mmCIF file of C-alpha atoms in Angstrom:
data_model
loop_
_atom_site.group_PDB
_atom_site.id
_atom_site.type_symbol
_atom_site.label_atom_id
_atom_site.label_comp_id
_atom_site.label_asym_id
_atom_site.label_seq_id
_atom_site.Cartn_x
_atom_site.Cartn_y
_atom_site.Cartn_z
ATOM 1 C CA MET A 1 -10.611 -3.894 -2.151
ATOM 2 C CA GLY A 2 -8.694 -5.956 0.433
ATOM 3 C CA PHE A 3 -11.875 -7.423 1.910
ATOM 4 C CA PHE A 4 -13.110 -8.687 -1.446
ATOM 5 C CA ALA A 5 -9.645 -9.807 -2.543
ATOM 6 C CA LYS A 6 -9.438 -11.956 0.591
ATOM 7 C CA ILE A 7 -12.813 -13.571 -0.158
ATOM 8 C CA LEU A 8 -11.820 -14.276 -3.768
ATOM 9 C CA ARG A 9 -8.469 -15.704 -2.649
ATOM 10 C CA GLU A 10 -10.255 -18.031 -0.231
ATOM 11 C CA GLN A 11 -12.518 -19.147 -3.073
ATOM 12 C CA GLY A 12 -9.471 -20.356 -4.998
ATOM 13 C CA CYS A 13 -9.090 -17.472 -7.467
ATOM 14 C CA ASP A 14 -5.595 -16.891 -8.834
ATOM 15 C CA GLN A 15 -3.637 -13.685 -8.218
ATOM 16 C CA LYS A 16 -4.857 -11.868 -11.342
ATOM 17 C CA GLN A 17 -8.515 -12.782 -10.723
ATOM 18 C CA THR A 18 -8.174 -11.729 -7.091
ATOM 19 C CA GLN A 19 -6.603 -8.402 -8.030
ATOM 20 C CA MET A 20 -9.117 -7.584 -10.778
ATOM 21 C CA GLY A 21 -12.162 -8.895 -8.928
ATOM 22 C CA GLY A 22 -11.213 -7.230 -5.642
ATOM 23 C CA ALA A 23 -10.690 -3.885 -7.367
ATOM 24 C CA PHE A 24 -13.991 -4.128 -9.256
ATOM 25 C CA LEU A 25 -16.070 -5.122 -6.217
ATOM 26 C CA GLY A 26 -14.354 -2.624 -3.926
ATOM 27 C CA GLY A 27 -15.105 0.171 -6.382
ATOM 28 C CA LEU A 28 -18.700 -0.983 -6.805
ATOM 29 C CA VAL A 29 -19.396 -0.795 -3.070
ATOM 30 C CA SER A 30 -17.543 2.511 -2.671
ATOM 31 C CA GLY A 31 -19.991 4.008 -5.158
ATOM 32 C CA ILE A 32 -22.738 3.927 -2.508
ATOM 33 C CA PRO A 33 -21.234 6.507 -0.084
ATOM 34 C CA CYS A 34 -19.674 8.385 -3.021
ATOM 35 C CA SER A 35 -23.113 8.917 -4.522
ATOM 36 C CA LEU A 36 -24.469 10.424 -1.316
ATOM 37 C CA TRP A 37 -21.415 12.650 -0.821
ATOM 38 C CA GLU A 38 -21.475 13.925 -4.395
ATOM 39 C CA LEU A 39 -25.231 14.527 -4.321
ATOM 40 C CA THR A 40 -24.731 16.592 -1.152
ATOM 41 C CA MET A 41 -21.923 18.558 -2.803
ATOM 42 C CA ILE A 42 -23.931 19.271 -5.963
ATOM 43 C CA GLN A 43 -26.996 20.333 -3.995
ATOM 44 C CA GLN A 44 -24.849 22.619 -1.821
ATOM 45 C CA GLN A 45 -23.297 24.181 -4.904
ATOM 46 C CA ARG A 46 -26.737 24.893 -6.332
ATOM 47 C CA PHE A 47 -28.736 25.862 -3.270
ATOM 48 C CA GLY A 48 -26.312 26.354 -0.366
ATOM 49 C CA GLY A 49 -26.830 24.725 3.025
ATOM 50 C CA SER A 50 -24.585 22.767 5.376
ATOM 51 C CA ILE A 51 -23.091 19.301 4.937
ATOM 52 C CA ALA A 52 -25.418 17.847 7.564
ATOM 53 C CA GLY A 53 -28.444 19.953 6.639
ATOM 54 C CA THR A 54 -28.428 19.236 2.891
ATOM 55 C CA PRO A 55 -29.210 15.480 3.093
ATOM 56 C CA VAL A 56 -31.952 16.238 5.637
ATOM 57 C CA ARG A 57 -33.509 18.791 3.274
ATOM 58 C CA VAL A 58 -33.294 16.370 0.350
ATOM 59 C CA MET A 59 -35.067 13.674 2.375
ATOM 60 C CA LYS A 60 -37.828 16.069 3.426
ATOM 61 C CA GLU A 61 -38.429 17.302 -0.116
ATOM 62 C CA TYR A 62 -37.850 14.144 -2.171
ATOM 63 C CA GLY A 63 -37.878 11.213 0.269
ATOM 64 C CA ASN A 64 -35.232 8.500 0.594
ATOM 65 C CA ALA A 65 -35.205 8.041 -3.183
ATOM 66 C CA GLY A 66 -33.846 11.569 -3.532
ATOM 67 C CA LEU A 67 -30.711 10.672 -1.572
ATOM 68 C CA PHE A 68 -29.899 7.791 -3.906
ATOM 69 C CA ARG A 69 -30.715 9.449 -7.209
ATOM 70 C CA GLY A 70 -28.057 8.572 -9.759
ATOM 71 C CA ILE A 71 -26.530 5.869 -7.555
ATOM 72 C CA SER A 72 -26.360 3.260 -10.336
ATOM 73 C CA MET A 73 -24.211 5.627 -12.424
ATOM 74 C CA THR A 74 -21.927 6.376 -9.462
ATOM 75 C CA MET A 75 -21.443 2.675 -8.716
ATOM 76 C CA GLY A 76 -20.773 1.972 -12.395
ATOM 77 C CA ARG A 77 -18.229 4.763 -12.610
ATOM 78 C CA GLU A 78 -16.441 3.756 -9.400
ATOM 79 C CA CYS A 79 -16.159 0.038 -10.196
ATOM 80 C CA LEU A 80 -14.605 0.826 -13.594
ATOM 81 C CA PHE A 81 -12.326 3.476 -12.090
ATOM 82 C CA THR A 82 -11.063 1.191 -9.326
ATOM 83 C CA LEU A 83 -10.745 -1.798 -11.652
ATOM 84 C CA ALA A 84 -8.548 0.254 -13.968
ATOM 85 C CA MET A 85 -6.524 1.877 -11.163
ATOM 86 C CA LEU A 86 -5.821 -1.149 -8.944
ATOM 87 C CA GLY A 87 -6.353 -3.962 -11.450
ATOM 88 C CA VAL A 88 -5.575 -3.030 -15.063
ATOM 89 C CA THR A 89 -2.762 -0.517 -14.436
ATOM 90 C CA PRO A 90 -0.558 -2.745 -12.206
ATOM 91 C CA ALA A 91 -1.278 -5.765 -14.442
ATOM 92 C CA ILE A 92 0.024 -3.887 -17.495
ATOM 93 C CA GLN A 93 3.016 -2.641 -15.515
ATOM 94 C CA LYS A 94 3.852 -6.161 -14.398
ATOM 95 C CA GLU A 95 3.579 -7.529 -17.937
ATOM 96 C CA LEU A 96 5.684 -4.767 -19.541
ATOM 97 C CA SER A 97 8.404 -4.826 -16.869
ATOM 98 C CA GLY A 98 8.607 -8.630 -16.975
ATOM 99 C CA PRO A 99 11.062 -10.833 -18.892
ATOM 100 C CA THR A 100 9.200 -10.517 -22.217
ATOM 101 C CA TYR A 101 9.339 -6.718 -22.675
ATOM 102 C CA LYS A 102 11.908 -5.763 -19.979
ATOM 103 C CA MET A 103 10.614 -2.189 -19.726
ATOM 104 C CA GLU A 104 11.820 0.041 -16.885
ATOM 105 C CA SER A 105 9.339 -0.156 -13.985
ATOM 106 C CA ASN A 106 8.225 3.503 -13.908
ATOM 107 C CA THR A 107 7.909 3.627 -17.697
ATOM 108 C CA ALA A 108 5.791 0.483 -17.594
ATOM 109 C CA LEU A 109 3.671 2.042 -14.858
ATOM 110 C CA ALA A 110 3.187 5.205 -16.929
ATOM 111 C CA VAL A 111 2.007 3.131 -19.905
ATOM 112 C CA GLY A 112 -0.310 1.158 -17.632
ATOM 113 C CA ALA A 113 -1.696 4.324 -16.044
ATOM 114 C CA LEU A 114 -2.377 5.954 -19.409
ATOM 115 C CA THR A 115 -3.972 2.798 -20.825
ATOM 116 C CA GLY A 116 -6.061 2.218 -17.711
ATOM 117 C CA SER A 117 -7.182 5.848 -17.540
ATOM 118 C CA PHE A 118 -8.185 5.881 -21.212
ATOM 119 C CA PHE A 119 -10.284 2.753 -20.663
ATOM 120 C CA ALA A 120 -11.886 3.911 -17.395
ATOM 121 C CA ALA A 121 -12.455 7.539 -18.347
ATOM 122 C CA THR A 122 -13.925 6.858 -21.786
ATOM 123 C CA ILE A 123 -16.435 4.285 -20.570
ATOM 124 C CA SER A 124 -17.373 6.048 -17.336
ATOM 125 C CA HIS A 125 -17.457 9.658 -18.558
ATOM 126 C CA PRO A 126 -21.072 9.481 -19.816
ATOM 127 C CA MET A 127 -22.035 7.843 -16.503
ATOM 128 C CA ASP A 128 -20.514 10.724 -14.560
ATOM 129 C CA THR A 129 -22.193 13.319 -16.764
ATOM 130 C CA ILE A 130 -25.608 11.660 -16.478
ATOM 131 C CA LYS A 131 -25.216 11.246 -12.699
ATOM 132 C CA THR A 132 -24.293 14.912 -12.223
ATOM 133 C CA CYS A 133 -27.275 16.127 -14.242
ATOM 134 C CA MET A 134 -29.662 13.846 -12.349
ATOM 135 C CA GLN A 135 -28.318 14.838 -8.927
ATOM 136 C CA GLY A 136 -28.587 18.512 -9.793
ATOM 137 C CA ASP A 137 -32.228 18.078 -10.829
ATOM 138 C CA LEU A 138 -33.877 16.177 -7.979
ATOM 139 C CA GLY A 139 -37.262 17.538 -8.980
ATOM 140 C CA GLN A 140 -36.849 15.866 -12.384
ATOM 141 C CA GLU A 141 -37.898 19.024 -14.196
ATOM 142 C CA LYS A 142 -35.515 18.341 -17.069
ATOM 143 C CA TYR A 143 -33.726 15.066 -16.346
ATOM 144 C CA LYS A 144 -35.724 12.024 -15.286
ATOM 145 C CA THR A 145 -34.333 8.469 -15.582
ATOM 146 C CA VAL A 146 -30.812 7.412 -16.588
ATOM 147 C CA SER A 147 -31.852 6.586 -20.151
ATOM 148 C CA HIS A 148 -33.948 9.752 -20.462
ATOM 149 C CA THR A 149 -31.065 11.922 -19.228
ATOM 150 C CA GLY A 150 -28.593 10.350 -21.656
ATOM 151 C CA LYS A 151 -31.017 10.751 -24.542
ATOM 152 C CA LYS A 152 -31.825 14.345 -23.569
ATOM 153 C CA LEU A 153 -28.154 15.326 -23.436
ATOM 154 C CA ALA A 154 -27.421 13.685 -26.795
ATOM 155 C CA GLU A 155 -30.400 15.366 -28.444
ATOM 156 C CA GLU A 156 -29.671 18.797 -27.000
ATOM 157 C CA TYR A 157 -25.889 18.954 -27.352
ATOM 158 C CA GLY A 158 -24.928 15.995 -29.579
ATOM 159 C CA VAL A 159 -23.266 12.813 -28.329
ATOM 160 C CA ALA A 160 -19.723 14.234 -28.231
ATOM 161 C CA ARG A 161 -20.552 17.481 -26.399
ATOM 162 C CA GLY A 162 -23.418 16.095 -24.371
ATOM 163 C CA LEU A 163 -21.810 12.934 -23.026
ATOM 164 C CA PHE A 164 -18.050 13.282 -23.573
ATOM 165 C CA LYS A 165 -17.252 16.950 -23.015
ATOM 166 C CA GLY A 166 -14.118 17.299 -20.860
ATOM 167 C CA LEU A 167 -12.979 13.721 -21.544
ATOM 168 C CA ALA A 168 -9.393 14.625 -22.558
ATOM 169 C CA PHE A 169 -8.803 16.549 -19.304
ATOM 170 C CA ARG A 170 -10.319 13.683 -17.303
ATOM 171 C CA ILE A 171 -8.021 11.116 -18.967
ATOM 172 C CA VAL A 172 -4.953 13.189 -18.054
ATOM 173 C CA LEU A 173 -6.214 13.721 -14.488
ATOM 174 C CA ILE A 174 -7.003 10.028 -13.968
ATOM 175 C CA ALA A 175 -3.717 8.889 -15.543
ATOM 176 C CA THR A 176 -1.816 11.083 -13.067
ATOM 177 C CA THR A 177 -3.861 9.665 -10.189
ATOM 178 C CA PHE A 178 -3.298 6.069 -11.326
ATOM 179 C CA PHE A 179 0.457 6.603 -11.626
ATOM 180 C CA LEU A 180 0.792 8.233 -8.193
ATOM 181 C CA VAL A 181 -1.488 5.788 -6.354
ATOM 182 C CA ASN A 182 0.323 2.739 -7.720
ATOM 183 C CA ASN A 183 3.696 4.342 -7.063
ATOM 184 C CA PHE A 184 2.786 4.995 -3.424
ATOM 185 C CA LYS A 185 1.316 1.483 -3.192
ATOM 186 C CA GLU A 186 4.624 -0.052 -4.289
ATOM 187 C CA ILE A 187 6.428 1.920 -1.583
ATOM 188 C CA LEU A 188 3.958 1.554 1.292
ATOM 189 C CA VAL A 189 2.413 -1.924 0.932
ATOM 190 C CA PRO A 190 5.619 -3.937 1.579
ATOM 191 C CA ASN A 191 6.149 -1.957 4.800
ATOM 192 C CA MET A 192 2.534 -1.998 5.958
ATOM 193 C CA PHE A 193 1.587 -5.559 4.932
ATOM 194 C CA PRO A 194 4.838 -7.574 4.672
ATOM 195 C CA LYS A 195 3.111 -10.917 5.312
ATOM 196 C CA ALA A 196 0.624 -10.425 2.471
ATOM 197 C CA VAL A 197 3.474 -9.512 0.107
ATOM 198 C CA GLU A 198 5.421 -12.632 1.075
ATOM 199 C CA ASP A 199 2.327 -14.825 0.601
ATOM 200 C CA ASP A 200 1.784 -13.397 -2.901
ATOM 201 C CA LYS A 201 5.401 -14.087 -3.835
ATOM 202 C CA LYS A 202 4.997 -17.756 -2.885
ATOM 203 C CA LYS A 203 2.027 -18.201 -5.266
#
């Protein structure tokens, strides 16, 4: 996120644009390694093998395309997740704890975390479900493209069960993560990057 935030800042973006844009772009790029790691994990869970040996096997059996199956869904999920965690959640906290609403900081953060998690989880949950099905079926015996997988799940299980099963648990899990990450960020960032904090205060 910091790399992209710096670029956006240099391009003249304001603090909110820098924060939102940096979070979105950072999440988007992080989806690339995440996709490979999660594909390896899913393939190990199904067929066994080592961490190093599983990607090699996938390449031998399915080519380079096999390694990046479902990557668009992973990148989509991660950019929304990171946008909500490091962009939307702190923005809501800042607004609610400001002079207009005067909400206590941790309460404002909790509201921001819950709002951000509801937004991120609801939109990205079908992406995660589709990605998991595709990465578990590299031979495309049942699930083929992104659109085909989504349609297949909806037809077989219904939209709610097929694409949104487990959403409530995921919202709670993500909300907890958002709250803790932003809480730790408030504690650690001023000590680790005091100059950046001072520069932001001057803007």
